[in-house]
Tab-separated table of N, CA and C in Angstrom:
chain	number	residue	atom	x	y	z
A	287	MET	N	0.812	-1.185	0.000
A	287	MET	CA	0.000	0.000	0.000
A	287	MET	C	0.864	1.261	0.000
A	288	LEU	N	1.950	1.226	0.731
A	288	LEU	CA	2.806	2.407	0.773
A	288	LEU	C	3.370	2.734	-0.603
A	289	PHE	N	3.813	1.710	-1.309
A	289	PHE	CA	4.386	1.918	-2.630
A	289	PHE	C	3.320	2.455	-3.585
A	290	ALA	N	2.142	1.868	-3.549
A	290	ALA	CA	1.048	2.316	-4.417
A	290	ALA	C	0.647	3.753	-4.095
A	291	ALA	N	0.846	4.164	-2.853
A	291	ALA	CA	0.510	5.523	-2.441
A	291	ALA	C	1.598	6.526	-2.824
A	292	GLY	N	2.718	6.025	-3.356
A	292	GLY	CA	3.782	6.912	-3.815
A	292	GLY	C	4.998	6.983	-2.918
A	293	ALA	N	5.055	6.159	-1.886
A	293	ALA	CA	6.223	6.166	-1.002
A	293	ALA	C	7.447	5.614	-1.733
A	294	ARG	N	8.593	6.178	-1.411
A	294	ARG	CA	9.847	5.678	-1.991
A	294	ARG	C	10.197	4.333	-1.372
A	295	MET	N	10.832	3.483	-2.150
A	295	MET	CA	11.173	2.141	-1.688
A	295	MET	C	12.093	2.200	-0.465
A	296	LYS	N	13.004	3.165	-0.424
A	296	LYS	CA	13.912	3.308	0.721
A	296	LYS	C	13.126	3.622	1.994
A	297	ASP	N	12.105	4.469	1.879
A	297	ASP	CA	11.277	4.791	3.039
A	297	ASP	C	10.481	3.571	3.509
A	298	ILE	N	10.016	2.777	2.563
A	298	ILE	CA	9.287	1.554	2.912
A	298	ILE	C	10.220	0.588	3.630
A	299	GLN	N	11.438	0.461	3.120
A	299	GLN	CA	12.436	-0.404	3.757
A	299	GLN	C	12.623	-0.018	5.216
A	300	MET	N	12.799	1.262	5.454
A	300	MET	CA	13.044	1.724	6.819
A	300	MET	C	11.807	1.510	7.697
A	301	ARG	N	10.637	1.777	7.153
A	301	ARG	CA	9.386	1.614	7.911
A	301	ARG	C	9.168	0.160	8.322
A	302	LEU	N	9.500	-0.764	7.407
A	302	LEU	CA	9.299	-2.188	7.686
A	302	LEU	C	10.442	-2.808	8.472
A	303	GLY	N	11.554	-2.080	8.581
A	303	GLY	CA	12.678	-2.577	9.353
A	303	GLY	C	13.557	-3.587	8.624
A	304	HIS	N	13.473	-3.582	7.297
A	304	HIS	CA	14.343	-4.476	6.526
A	304	HIS	C	15.771	-3.949	6.568
A	305	ALA	N	16.708	-4.819	6.856
A	305	ALA	CA	18.107	-4.415	6.918
A	305	ALA	C	18.652	-4.085	5.532
A	306	ARG	N	18.133	-4.754	4.525
A	306	ARG	CA	18.636	-4.552	3.154
A	306	ARG	C	17.494	-4.122	2.242
A	307	ILE	N	17.765	-3.183	1.356
A	307	ILE	CA	16.765	-2.734	0.393
A	307	ILE	C	16.347	-3.881	-0.523
A	308	ALA	N	17.261	-4.827	-0.744
A	308	ALA	CA	16.955	-5.973	-1.602
A	308	ALA	C	15.780	-6.782	-1.049
A	309	THR	N	15.687	-6.898	0.261
A	309	THR	CA	14.567	-7.613	0.875
A	309	THR	C	13.255	-6.929	0.524
A	310	THR	N	13.230	-5.626	0.641
A	310	THR	CA	12.025	-4.865	0.322
A	310	THR	C	11.701	-4.975	-1.161
A	311	MET	N	12.713	-4.831	-1.988
A	311	MET	CA	12.495	-4.915	-3.433
A	311	MET	C	11.998	-6.292	-3.839
A	312	ASP	N	12.582	-7.332	-3.283
A	312	ASP	CA	12.148	-8.689	-3.604
A	312	ASP	C	10.700	-8.915	-3.192
A	313	THR	N	10.305	-8.338	-2.071
A	313	THR	CA	8.953	-8.511	-1.557
A	313	THR	C	7.933	-7.759	-2.408
A	314	TYR	N	8.308	-6.590	-2.900
A	314	TYR	CA	7.358	-5.719	-3.593
A	314	TYR	C	7.583	-5.635	-5.095
A	315	THR	N	8.337	-6.563	-5.667
A	315	THR	CA	8.608	-6.537	-7.107
A	315	THR	C	7.327	-6.588	-7.921
A	316	HIS	N	6.361	-7.362	-7.480
A	316	HIS	CA	5.121	-7.459	-8.255
A	316	HIS	C	4.445	-6.095	-8.376
A	317	LEU	N	4.619	-5.224	-7.409
A	317	LEU	CA	4.045	-3.886	-7.490
A	317	LEU	C	4.769	-3.036	-8.524
A	318	THR	N	6.079	-3.169	-8.585
A	318	THR	CA	6.825	-2.380	-9.551
A	318	THR	C	6.536	-2.860	-10.962
A	319	GLU	N	6.314	-4.155	-11.144
A	319	GLU	CA	5.979	-4.666	-12.470
A	319	GLU	C	4.633	-4.121	-12.917
A	320	ARG	N	3.670	-4.034	-12.016
A	320	ARG	CA	2.366	-3.468	-12.334
A	320	ARG	C	2.508	-1.998	-12.695
A	321	SER	N	3.394	-1.312	-12.026
A	321	SER	CA	3.624	0.100	-12.299
A	321	SER	C	4.246	0.305	-13.675
A	322	ASP	N	5.030	-0.663	-14.142
A	322	ASP	CA	5.645	-0.557	-15.460
A	322	ASP	C	4.606	-0.370	-16.549
A	323	ASP	N	3.482	-1.065	-16.462
A	323	ASP	CA	2.424	-0.905	-17.457
A	323	ASP	C	1.921	0.531	-17.472
A	324	HIS	N	1.741	1.093	-16.306
A	324	HIS	CA	1.259	2.471	-16.204
A	324	HIS	C	2.300	3.448	-16.757
A	325	ILE	N	3.552	3.238	-16.411
A	325	ILE	CA	4.625	4.111	-16.886
A	325	ILE	C	4.740	4.029	-18.410
A	326	ASN	N	4.643	2.819	-18.948
A	326	ASN	CA	4.702	2.664	-20.401
A	326	ASN	C	3.566	3.425	-21.075
A	327	HIS	N	2.374	3.345	-20.509
A	327	HIS	CA	1.232	4.070	-21.052
A	327	HIS	C	1.486	5.583	-21.024
A	328	LEU	N	1.999	6.082	-19.912
A	328	LEU	CA	2.293	7.513	-19.804
A	328	LEU	C	3.313	7.952	-20.848
A	329	LEU	N	4.341	7.147	-21.044
A	329	LEU	CA	5.370	7.478	-22.029
A	329	LEU	C	4.788	7.502	-23.436
A	330	ILE	N	3.996	6.530	-23.767
A	330	ILE	CA	3.376	6.485	-25.096
A	330	ILE	C	2.504	7.708	-25.319
A	331	GLU	N	1.696	8.063	-24.339
A	331	GLU	CA	0.836	9.234	-24.466
A	331	GLU	C	1.664	10.510	-24.593
A	332	TYR	N	2.741	10.599	-23.843
A	332	TYR	CA	3.611	11.775	-23.930
A	332	TYR	C	4.220	11.892	-25.326
A	333	LEU	N	4.716	10.772	-25.845
A	333	LEU	CA	5.342	10.790	-27.163
A	333	LEU	C	4.341	11.132	-28.257
A	334	LYS	N	3.107	10.744	-28.082
A	334	LYS	CA	2.074	11.095	-29.060
A	334	LYS	C	1.862	12.605	-29.098
A	335	ASP	N	2.006	13.245	-27.951
A	335	ASP	CA	1.735	14.677	-27.832
A	335	ASP	C	2.917	15.556	-28.219
A	336	THR	N	4.090	14.981	-28.350
A	336	THR	CA	5.271	15.799	-28.663
A	336	THR	C	5.483	15.891	-30.161
A	337	ASN	N	6.250	16.857	-30.538
A	337	ASN	CA	6.600	17.040	-31.941
A	337	ASN	C	7.447	15.865	-32.389
A	338	SER	N	7.109	15.278	-33.520
A	338	SER	CA	7.835	14.095	-33.976
A	338	SER	C	9.194	14.429	-34.563
A	339	GLU	N	9.446	15.712	-34.835
A	339	GLU	CA	10.753	16.090	-35.374
A	339	GLU	C	11.752	16.276	-34.236
A	340	PRO	N	12.969	15.759	-34.413
A	340	PRO	CA	13.990	15.961	-33.368
A	340	PRO	C	14.373	17.433	-33.293
A	341	PRO	N	14.776	17.891	-32.124
A	341	PRO	CA	15.182	19.296	-31.988
A	341	PRO	C	16.424	19.595	-32.794
A	342	ASN	N	16.538	20.821	-33.264
A	342	ASN	CA	17.712	21.253	-34.010
A	342	ASN	C	18.841	21.509	-33.029
A	343	ARG	N	19.880	20.700	-33.060
A	343	ARG	CA	20.988	20.809	-32.110
A	343	ARG	C	22.072	21.778	-32.610
A	344	GLU	N	22.003	22.162	-33.896
A	344	GLU	CA	23.015	23.060	-34.442
A	344	GLU	C	22.669	24.493	-34.077
A	345	GLN	N	23.584	25.175	-33.430
A	345	GLN	CA	23.356	26.559	-33.006
A	345	GLN	C	24.605	27.362	-33.249
């Protein structure tokens, strides 16, 4: 619930008392995988809204 609410993984680790962040990450990996779908959707929508031409880097 903390992760879904936007808490950082490091804060969750400390709250739960895990000595290693890996323990927290291993426990909550399924949440991050679910978040990947949402992040991918956001990226696709963002790219649809941006100009398809690359910026002119020559100045």
